Structures are given as C-alpha cells and as structure tokens.
Amino acid sequence: MPAACESVLEDIEDIVSAEDLKPHDRQFVRKNVFPKVRKRSSQKNVQTDDEPPSDSIIPGVQKIWIRTWGCSHNNSDGEYMAGQLAAYGYKITDNSAEADLWLLNSCTVKNPAEDHFRNSIKKAQEEKKKVVLAGCVPQAQPRQEYLKGLSIIGVQQIDRVVEVVEETIKGHSVRLLGQKKDNGKRLGGARLDLPKIRKNPLIEIISINTGCLNACTYCKTKHARGDLASYPIEELVDRAKQSFQEGVCEIWLTSEDTGAYGRDIGTDLPTLLWKLVEVIPEGAMLRLGMTNPPYILEHLEEMAMILNHPRVYAFLHIPVQSASDSVLMDMKREYCVADFKQVVEFLKEKVPGITIATDIICGFPGETDEDFQETMKLVELYRFPSLFINQFYPRPGTPAAKMPQVPAAVKKQRTKDLSQLFHSYNPYDHKVGETQRVLVTEESFDSNYYVAHNPFYEQVLVPKDPVLMGKMVEVHIYEAGKHFMKGQPVSDARVHTASISRPLAKGEVSGLTEEFRRSPQNGTNWKAQPSAEIPVKTRLSSWMALQLPWQQERGGLKILSVSLALLAVLVMFYYGGMKTEL
C-alpha cells in the first residue's frame, strides 16, 4: 500500500520546526492568556426594546387602574387592594389609558354586571394592557373560556395582590383561589388591618363576615363567597377605632348577610353592635348593611334598641324578593311573607321613622300573574322609599337556571309595572318644612351639591360649601324629590365636626400607622414597618424599602448566587495557574 507522504516521521518531535516555540516559551505565554467571554447571538436571547426581559422589569413603579362592580363588600375589597399596591409603590390612577395594568374586580349577581366585566377584559387585551382579575366571577367559575391565561386573585386572597400584580407585570399568569383557614376552620378572609385607599376618606366600609348560611337557588355569589365565616368582635372594633383615628365619620357594616354574623363563632349581631357603638365618637354614625328576615327575627327587640341609638342610622335593608310564599319556597329563602311583615311592622312601631329598604326579583321561574300581584300589593302597602327592582337573570350553574323560565317579554313587563308603581308615590313630600340634623359626607353625581344623610339615612342635598364637608349640621328642608330632599343650613345652627382627627387626603393610604406582622394563619406577607418608614408618596429611590419579605429573600438569593459563581471562577483560574507552575 503506498504511503500517504514520502517522508517518514520517526518521532513526534520531528514536526517541530526551528521557528516554533520552545516548551519554556509556551509556559510563559500561557501565564498571560485571559479567558474571553463569547457573545451568543441566538435568536431566542434577543429582546426587543418594547418588551424587556422579565428580570429587568422593576416592580412597584407601574400605574394601576382599578375598576370595581357590585356590592359594598366588593368595594371594600377593592379599597384594600388599592391600599396595598399604593403602599408598595405602585401608582393608582383614575385614567385607564395611562395604566400599565388593569385590576378588574367583578360581581356575579347579575348577567349585565358580568357582561361589563367581560367587555372590560376584551378592551384591556385590545389595548395591550396587563390584566389581573378579582371578585366573585373568576372565584366562582375560574375555568371559563374568556378567563384562560389571565391572572386571578381570589376573594379570600386579596392580601396577596402585590405578588399577583408583580408576576403579571413580568408576563406570568398567576392564580390564587384558595381559602384561608386556621386549624381547619375557615376564616373570614384577609386581615382587617391591611392598608387601604378609601374611595371616600370619610367613609369606612367594614366587612363583618363573608359568605352566608343560605342556599338560594338563584344566587351565584354563594359559589364565590362560600359558607359563613365571621371576623372576631375585637378585630372589628379595632378596625373601627383605627378608622375614626384617621378622620372617618361614617362606618358601613357589610357582608352577604349581616344578620347571620357570629353564628359560626358563638356570638351574634347585637353583641357586635353594642361593642361598636361604645367606640363611635360624637357626631359620627354607623350604617348597618343587608340582613335576611330569618336572622333578624331572633333579635327584634335588641335590634330595635340599637337602631334607636343616636349614633346608628335608623335604616335597615331587608330583601323580600317576592310576596308569594310559593315563589319564596322555590327560591329556598327559608322564610314566608308573614315573617317579613312581622319584622317590618315591629320595627316601624319600635323605631319611629325607620327606613326599610328591600329587593324584589321580577319573573323568577314559576312566578304566576297571581304571585306577581301579591308582590305589587306588598309594595303598595309599605311604599318602600328605597326599592331595588331586579329582572330575573338565570345565572349559569344555579338551580334556578334549570327551572322552566318565565318568557322574557313577561319578565320585562312585570319589571316595568313594578317600576311604575314605585315611581307613583313620593316618600318625602310630607317632610318639607322640617328641620333635620344631617351628616355631610359626599358630593352629588352632578357635582352641584354635597350629599348628607339624616338620622333615617334619607338623602339630603345641601349647598356645596366646603365648610360643611364632614360636618353634622341642622338644615331646613325646602324641597323633596323621589330619591332625595334639599336642605338649607339653619342660620344660627351649630356646625359640629364629626371626625376626631383630620381625614386622610383623597388617595392617601390608610392603615400605615399599624405594624404589619407576618401571619401564617392568613398568609399575609407584610413585614413589620411603622408608617414613618414607608412614606405614602414613594418613588423608585425607596422601592427597596417597600419590598415584601419573600421578595427581599428572593433578591438576596439572586445576589448570593451570582457572588458565589464569580468566586468559583476566580478560584478556578487561580488554582489552574498554580498547578501549571508546579
């Protein structure tokens, strides 16, 4: 076989020419060689300017727009979420267009509310906004098609909103839908001493419990809020005290059913109310939320005494829904029309002038013309000054949605007939000429008046004089409408300041005077920090001071990992050089 080349190599050294480096020279050159970092140009590592890598996004500096639908309980949740985000450094904005993220807090009571929620999600996606969903809709049905791929925070997880928003801004999808428990017992929800931004700095909304004991066949809220879980009395009283110290002059107690409060923790609503009235300062007022007839029946005597208290509005919201016992049975309301009438008659007798508000559903499945006429008679009998009329909408997943439905045209006509009856009387005409004591707390929708309420929680419009805001004042009623009266301050009347301290500014974070403790029971992650160390108006320079503990730990681990890696590289080169010299 022919050789590959003509000359034969006897030894490997034969390939070294005279011009090549000698072994000593090669060792000298090696000491002066430094590693060079090779830049990768793979497409997957290329980031566009408008989409920076998630690790480069600094959380806590973006603008958040929050939209809330539904009841006062939902509004309270929205205030808590806004407060935590603002305390962390995010800017809460009223301008949805300039926001980086939309936080949509939903209501599942009616189809129209969910339709608005769904349309807002679509709009946010069209405008390339980050989205976090909250409230009863995603809690009750998180697997709906239009919720896929979106971040969700459950109704009992609102104390973790900062985590969810942070991860969503980084491009991740997060879902926290669990329930809070203590030794297996379901808790009311997030802690009451969390930061919040009150929509109205003069009004504090306190959720005394979540969930209920009923199983109404039309209700979707039960699917989201679950069974009854009450907050301890001492926590509720502490929250009220803190609110008054921050300039609040009106407290609203809210829940899915305030009348059921305490049944799960061995107490009751009157016991809570007596404790609360002890801490209400002079001039401030308390408003009780909705209660169903079965639970108020047990405490009528005590409730009448409480509603006569000078610092409690003589107002009660008691939903009847229908004046037909057969319809109430199909609704599984657990009372009859006679029970409702007993409550109303007793309170009207024992609490003169009391305002009774109620709800009515028109066109519930199986409702006959006779059933509806009974409801019309009830409204004619009591002439409720505040009546919430709802056309029945079948909510998916509820028993009522599977029942034979009343034709849409019939439901619409019954709703119209009841509305016409309601608008046929004016409940306040007889009060023209009276002098009333009112508490001024809000601005009217048309911005032309301030809104006040008299002891019966009836709306009184007063002149838009900044001196009156947050004050208790006597007014002369000179005009009455369907939903309001108009009053002029009496010339020689004493204006009493209801707040015991200066109210917070609009948008200012409440609760920063409290120290936040790490609480494994409810999963909160706030680190103990006095408010002096966390200014409300926080900028990027103080962002690190606002980090939650789990975020501080994660950042520390990243720094430690990088430091160890650099140290390992230096050690490797150092010992590599020593071995060569040896």
PDB file of N, CA and C in Angstrom, residues 21-80:
ATOM      1  N   LEU A  21       7.721  27.664  19.001  1.00  0.00           N
ATOM      2  CA  LEU A  21       8.044  27.996  20.387  1.00  0.00           C
ATOM      3  C   LEU A  21       8.568  26.781  21.128  1.00  0.00           C
ATOM      4  N   LYS A  22       9.556  27.060  21.977  1.00  0.00           N
ATOM      5  CA  LYS A  22      10.092  26.015  22.833  1.00  0.00           C
ATOM      6  C   LYS A  22       9.167  25.829  24.049  1.00  0.00           C
ATOM      7  N   PRO A  23       9.238  24.716  24.752  1.00  0.00           N
ATOM      8  CA  PRO A  23       8.379  24.470  25.920  1.00  0.00           C
ATOM      9  C   PRO A  23       8.426  25.599  26.941  1.00  0.00           C
ATOM     10  N   HIS A  24       9.585  26.170  27.226  1.00  0.00           N
ATOM     11  CA  HIS A  24       9.687  27.243  28.196  1.00  0.00           C
ATOM     12  C   HIS A  24       8.900  28.462  27.746  1.00  0.00           C
ATOM     13  N   ASP A  25       9.011  28.752  26.397  1.00  0.00           N
ATOM     14  CA  ASP A  25       8.294  29.909  25.865  1.00  0.00           C
ATOM     15  C   ASP A  25       6.783  29.703  25.933  1.00  0.00           C
ATOM     16  N   ARG A  26       6.356  28.480  25.675  1.00  0.00           N
ATOM     17  CA  ARG A  26       4.919  28.216  25.723  1.00  0.00           C
ATOM     18  C   ARG A  26       4.373  28.416  27.134  1.00  0.00           C
ATOM     19  N   GLN A  27       5.133  28.028  28.175  1.00  0.00           N
ATOM     20  CA  GLN A  27       4.693  28.205  29.553  1.00  0.00           C
ATOM     21  C   GLN A  27       4.575  29.674  29.909  1.00  0.00           C
ATOM     22  N   PHE A  28       5.520  30.499  29.405  1.00  0.00           N
ATOM     23  CA  PHE A  28       5.493  31.923  29.683  1.00  0.00           C
ATOM     24  C   PHE A  28       4.272  32.584  29.050  1.00  0.00           C
ATOM     25  N   VAL A  29       3.988  32.203  27.798  1.00  0.00           N
ATOM     26  CA  VAL A  29       2.840  32.779  27.109  1.00  0.00           C
ATOM     27  C   VAL A  29       1.542  32.385  27.798  1.00  0.00           C
ATOM     28  N   ARG A  30       1.431  31.178  28.311  1.00  0.00           N
ATOM     29  CA  ARG A  30       0.201  30.684  28.947  1.00  0.00           C
ATOM     30  C   ARG A  30      -0.214  31.544  30.140  1.00  0.00           C
ATOM     31  N   LYS A  31       0.811  32.041  30.870  1.00  0.00           N
ATOM     32  CA  LYS A  31       0.502  32.860  32.036  1.00  0.00           C
ATOM     33  C   LYS A  31      -0.174  34.175  31.670  1.00  0.00           C
ATOM     34  N   ASN A  32      -0.036  34.581  30.425  1.00  0.00           N
ATOM     35  CA  ASN A  32      -0.589  35.867  30.006  1.00  0.00           C
ATOM     36  C   ASN A  32      -1.880  35.725  29.183  1.00  0.00           C
ATOM     37  N   VAL A  33      -2.439  34.540  29.193  1.00  0.00           N
ATOM     38  CA  VAL A  33      -3.678  34.310  28.465  1.00  0.00           C
ATOM     39  C   VAL A  33      -4.872  34.497  29.413  1.00  0.00           C
ATOM     40  N   PHE A  34      -5.847  35.290  28.993  1.00  0.00           N
ATOM     41  CA  PHE A  34      -7.059  35.538  29.791  1.00  0.00           C
ATOM     42  C   PHE A  34      -8.288  35.049  29.018  1.00  0.00           C
ATOM     43  N   PRO A  35      -9.233  34.477  29.726  1.00  0.00           N
ATOM     44  CA  PRO A  35     -10.437  33.979  29.030  1.00  0.00           C
ATOM     45  C   PRO A  35     -11.250  35.130  28.448  1.00  0.00           C
ATOM     46  N   LYS A  36     -11.811  34.898  27.308  1.00  0.00           N
ATOM     47  CA  LYS A  36     -12.631  35.896  26.634  1.00  0.00           C
ATOM     48  C   LYS A  36     -14.080  35.407  26.581  1.00  0.00           C
ATOM     49  N   VAL A  37     -15.013  36.287  27.026  1.00  0.00           N
ATOM     50  CA  VAL A  37     -16.421  35.911  27.036  1.00  0.00           C
ATOM     51  C   VAL A  37     -16.950  35.914  25.612  1.00  0.00           C
ATOM     52  N   ARG A  38     -17.555  34.794  25.225  1.00  0.00           N
ATOM     53  CA  ARG A  38     -18.091  34.682  23.874  1.00  0.00           C
ATOM     54  C   ARG A  38     -19.553  35.127  23.875  1.00  0.00           C
ATOM     55  N   LYS A  39     -19.879  36.082  23.042  1.00  0.00           N
ATOM     56  CA  LYS A  39     -21.251  36.596  22.948  1.00  0.00           C
ATOM     57  C   LYS A  39     -22.094  35.671  22.068  1.00  0.00           C
ATOM     58  N   ARG A  40     -23.192  35.253  22.623  1.00  0.00           N
ATOM     59  CA  ARG A  40     -24.112  34.415  21.863  1.00  0.00           C
ATOM     60  C   ARG A  40     -25.072  35.287  21.061  1.00  0.00           C
ATOM     61  N   SER A  41     -25.345  34.876  19.883  1.00  0.00           N
ATOM     62  CA  SER A  41     -26.247  35.656  19.032  1.00  0.00           C
ATOM     63  C   SER A  41     -27.482  34.860  18.644  1.00  0.00           C
ATOM     64  N   SER A  42     -27.827  33.863  19.496  1.00  0.00           N
ATOM     65  CA  SER A  42     -29.006  33.053  19.183  1.00  0.00           C
ATOM     66  C   SER A  42     -30.256  33.921  19.246  1.00  0.00           C
ATOM     67  N   GLN A  43     -31.195  33.624  18.367  1.00  0.00           N
ATOM     68  CA  GLN A  43     -32.385  34.457  18.227  1.00  0.00           C
ATOM     69  C   GLN A  43     -33.240  34.473  19.484  1.00  0.00           C
ATOM     70  N   LYS A  44     -33.209  33.349  20.228  1.00  0.00           N
ATOM     71  CA  LYS A  44     -34.097  33.264  21.380  1.00  0.00           C
ATOM     72  C   LYS A  44     -33.692  34.203  22.508  1.00  0.00           C
ATOM     73  N   ASN A  45     -32.442  34.679  22.486  1.00  0.00           N
ATOM     74  CA  ASN A  45     -31.985  35.582  23.533  1.00  0.00           C
ATOM     75  C   ASN A  45     -32.103  37.048  23.147  1.00  0.00           C
ATOM     76  N   VAL A  46     -32.582  37.303  21.958  1.00  0.00           N
ATOM     77  CA  VAL A  46     -32.709  38.683  21.500  1.00  0.00           C
ATOM     78  C   VAL A  46     -34.017  39.254  22.038  1.00  0.00           C
ATOM     79  N   GLN A  47     -33.941  40.402  22.718  1.00  0.00           N
ATOM     80  CA  GLN A  47     -35.127  41.054  23.284  1.00  0.00           C
ATOM     81  C   GLN A  47     -35.370  42.372  22.563  1.00  0.00           C
ATOM     82  N   THR A  48     -36.635  42.619  22.279  1.00  0.00           N
ATOM     83  CA  THR A  48     -36.971  43.885  21.653  1.00  0.00           C
ATOM     84  C   THR A  48     -37.017  44.975  22.701  1.00  0.00           C
ATOM     85  N   ASP A  49     -36.895  46.223  22.267  1.00  0.00           N
ATOM     86  CA  ASP A  49     -36.876  47.359  23.187  1.00  0.00           C
ATOM     87  C   ASP A  49     -38.192  47.517  23.924  1.00  0.00           C
ATOM     88  N   ASP A  50     -39.318  47.213  23.227  1.00  0.00           N
ATOM     89  CA  ASP A  50     -40.607  47.428  23.863  1.00  0.00           C
ATOM     90  C   ASP A  50     -41.038  46.250  24.729  1.00  0.00           C
ATOM     91  N   GLU A  51     -40.323  45.142  24.689  1.00  0.00           N
ATOM     92  CA  GLU A  51     -40.624  44.003  25.535  1.00  0.00           C
ATOM     93  C   GLU A  51     -39.357  43.571  26.262  1.00  0.00           C
ATOM     94  N   PRO A  52     -38.967  44.270  27.335  1.00  0.00           N
ATOM     95  CA  PRO A  52     -37.751  43.917  28.051  1.00  0.00           C
ATOM     96  C   PRO A  52     -37.905  42.581  28.749  1.00  0.00           C
ATOM     97  N   PRO A  53     -36.786  41.898  29.017  1.00  0.00           N
ATOM     98  CA  PRO A  53     -36.880  40.631  29.742  1.00  0.00           C
ATOM     99  C   PRO A  53     -37.508  40.846  31.103  1.00  0.00           C
ATOM    100  N   SER A  54     -38.215  39.802  31.589  1.00  0.00           N
ATOM    101  CA  SER A  54     -38.969  39.951  32.837  1.00  0.00           C
ATOM    102  C   SER A  54     -38.068  40.307  34.007  1.00  0.00           C
ATOM    103  N   ASP A  55     -36.834  39.790  34.029  1.00  0.00           N
ATOM    104  CA  ASP A  55     -35.945  40.079  35.150  1.00  0.00           C
ATOM    105  C   ASP A  55     -35.522  41.540  35.189  1.00  0.00           C
ATOM    106  N   SER A  56     -35.648  42.263  34.058  1.00  0.00           N
ATOM    107  CA  SER A  56     -35.217  43.656  34.014  1.00  0.00           C
ATOM    108  C   SER A  56     -36.339  44.614  34.419  1.00  0.00           C
ATOM    109  N   ILE A  57     -37.559  44.094  34.606  1.00  0.00           N
ATOM    110  CA  ILE A  57     -38.693  44.931  34.985  1.00  0.00           C
ATOM    111  C   ILE A  57     -38.661  45.173  36.480  1.00  0.00           C
ATOM    112  N   ILE A  58     -38.675  46.422  36.862  1.00  0.00           N
ATOM    113  CA  ILE A  58     -38.675  46.772  38.289  1.00  0.00           C
ATOM    114  C   ILE A  58     -40.111  46.888  38.754  1.00  0.00           C
ATOM    115  N   PRO A  59     -40.579  45.994  39.616  1.00  0.00           N
ATOM    116  CA  PRO A  59     -41.953  46.078  40.087  1.00  0.00           C
ATOM    117  C   PRO A  59     -42.123  47.218  41.076  1.00  0.00           C
ATOM    118  N   GLY A  60     -43.353  47.679  41.207  1.00  0.00           N
ATOM    119  CA  GLY A  60     -43.651  48.713  42.189  1.00  0.00           C
ATOM    120  C   GLY A  60     -43.584  50.120  41.663  1.00  0.00           C
ATOM    121  N   VAL A  61     -43.391  50.299  40.355  1.00  0.00           N
ATOM    122  CA  VAL A  61     -43.318  51.656  39.799  1.00  0.00           C
ATOM    123  C   VAL A  61     -44.362  51.883  38.703  1.00  0.00           C
ATOM    124  N   GLN A  62     -45.135  50.867  38.389  1.00  0.00           N
ATOM    125  CA  GLN A  62     -46.110  50.981  37.309  1.00  0.00           C
ATOM    126  C   GLN A  62     -47.411  51.642  37.800  1.00  0.00           C
ATOM    127  N   LYS A  63     -48.247  52.007  36.829  1.00  0.00           N
ATOM    128  CA  LYS A  63     -49.541  52.614  37.125  1.00  0.00           C
ATOM    129  C   LYS A  63     -50.634  51.553  37.021  1.00  0.00           C
ATOM    130  N   ILE A  64     -51.527  51.544  38.022  1.00  0.00           N
ATOM    131  CA  ILE A  64     -52.588  50.549  38.090  1.00  0.00           C
ATOM    132  C   ILE A  64     -53.946  51.249  38.054  1.00  0.00           C
ATOM    133  N   TRP A  65     -54.831  50.748  37.204  1.00  0.00           N
ATOM    134  CA  TRP A  65     -56.222  51.225  37.161  1.00  0.00           C
ATOM    135  C   TRP A  65     -57.112  50.141  37.740  1.00  0.00           C
ATOM    136  N   ILE A  66     -57.951  50.504  38.715  1.00  0.00           N
ATOM    137  CA  ILE A  66     -58.808  49.530  39.395  1.00  0.00           C
ATOM    138  C   ILE A  66     -60.266  49.857  39.111  1.00  0.00           C
ATOM    139  N   ARG A  67     -61.004  48.855  38.663  1.00  0.00           N
ATOM    140  CA  ARG A  67     -62.443  49.014  38.402  1.00  0.00           C
ATOM    141  C   ARG A  67     -63.194  47.970  39.223  1.00  0.00           C
ATOM    142  N   THR A  68     -64.180  48.417  40.002  1.00  0.00           N
ATOM    143  CA  THR A  68     -64.954  47.521  40.859  1.00  0.00           C
ATOM    144  C   THR A  68     -66.430  47.595  40.510  1.00  0.00           C
ATOM    145  N   TRP A  69     -67.063  46.431  40.416  1.00  0.00           N
ATOM    146  CA  TRP A  69     -68.511  46.334  40.238  1.00  0.00           C
ATOM    147  C   TRP A  69     -69.113  45.708  41.500  1.00  0.00           C
ATOM    148  N   GLY A  70     -70.411  45.995  41.737  1.00  0.00           N
ATOM    149  CA  GLY A  70     -71.126  45.235  42.744  1.00  0.00           C
ATOM    150  C   GLY A  70     -71.315  45.900  44.082  1.00  0.00           C
ATOM    151  N   CYS A  71     -71.402  45.067  45.119  1.00  0.00           N
ATOM    152  CA  CYS A  71     -71.845  45.466  46.451  1.00  0.00           C
ATOM    153  C   CYS A  71     -70.747  46.203  47.219  1.00  0.00           C
ATOM    154  N   SER A  72     -71.123  46.688  48.415  1.00  0.00           N
ATOM    155  CA  SER A  72     -70.158  47.405  49.249  1.00  0.00           C
ATOM    156  C   SER A  72     -69.055  46.481  49.748  1.00  0.00           C
ATOM    157  N   HIS A  73     -69.346  45.182  49.897  1.00  0.00           N
ATOM    158  CA  HIS A  73     -68.297  44.223  50.268  1.00  0.00           C
ATOM    159  C   HIS A  73     -67.217  44.196  49.187  1.00  0.00           C
ATOM    160  N   ASN A  74     -67.648  44.158  47.943  1.00  0.00           N
ATOM    161  CA  ASN A  74     -66.700  44.162  46.826  1.00  0.00           C
ATOM    162  C   ASN A  74     -65.917  45.471  46.789  1.00  0.00           C
ATOM    163  N   ASN A  75     -66.598  46.584  47.089  1.00  0.00           N
ATOM    164  CA  ASN A  75     -65.920  47.879  47.114  1.00  0.00           C
ATOM    165  C   ASN A  75     -64.857  47.925  48.209  1.00  0.00           C
ATOM    166  N   SER A  76     -65.171  47.326  49.351  1.00  0.00           N
ATOM    167  CA  SER A  76     -64.179  47.258  50.430  1.00  0.00           C
ATOM    168  C   SER A  76     -62.956  46.461  49.994  1.00  0.00           C
ATOM    169  N   ASP A  77     -63.177  45.332  49.311  1.00  0.00           N
ATOM    170  CA  ASP A  77     -62.058  44.538  48.795  1.00  0.00           C
ATOM    171  C   ASP A  77     -61.209  45.366  47.827  1.00  0.00           C
ATOM    172  N   GLY A  78     -61.870  46.139  46.969  1.00  0.00           N
ATOM    173  CA  GLY A  78     -61.143  46.985  46.028  1.00  0.00           C
ATOM    174  C   GLY A  78     -60.304  48.035  46.737  1.00  0.00           C
ATOM    175  N   GLU A  79     -60.825  48.598  47.820  1.00  0.00           N
ATOM    176  CA  GLU A  79     -60.075  49.592  48.589  1.00  0.00           C
ATOM    177  C   GLU A  79     -58.839  48.971  49.233  1.00  0.00           C
ATOM    178  N   TYR A  80     -58.992  47.757  49.753  1.00  0.00           N
ATOM    179  CA  TYR A  80     -57.846  47.071  50.358  1.00  0.00           C
ATOM    180  C   TYR A  80     -56.768  46.772  49.318  1.00  0.00           C
TER     181      TYR A  80
END
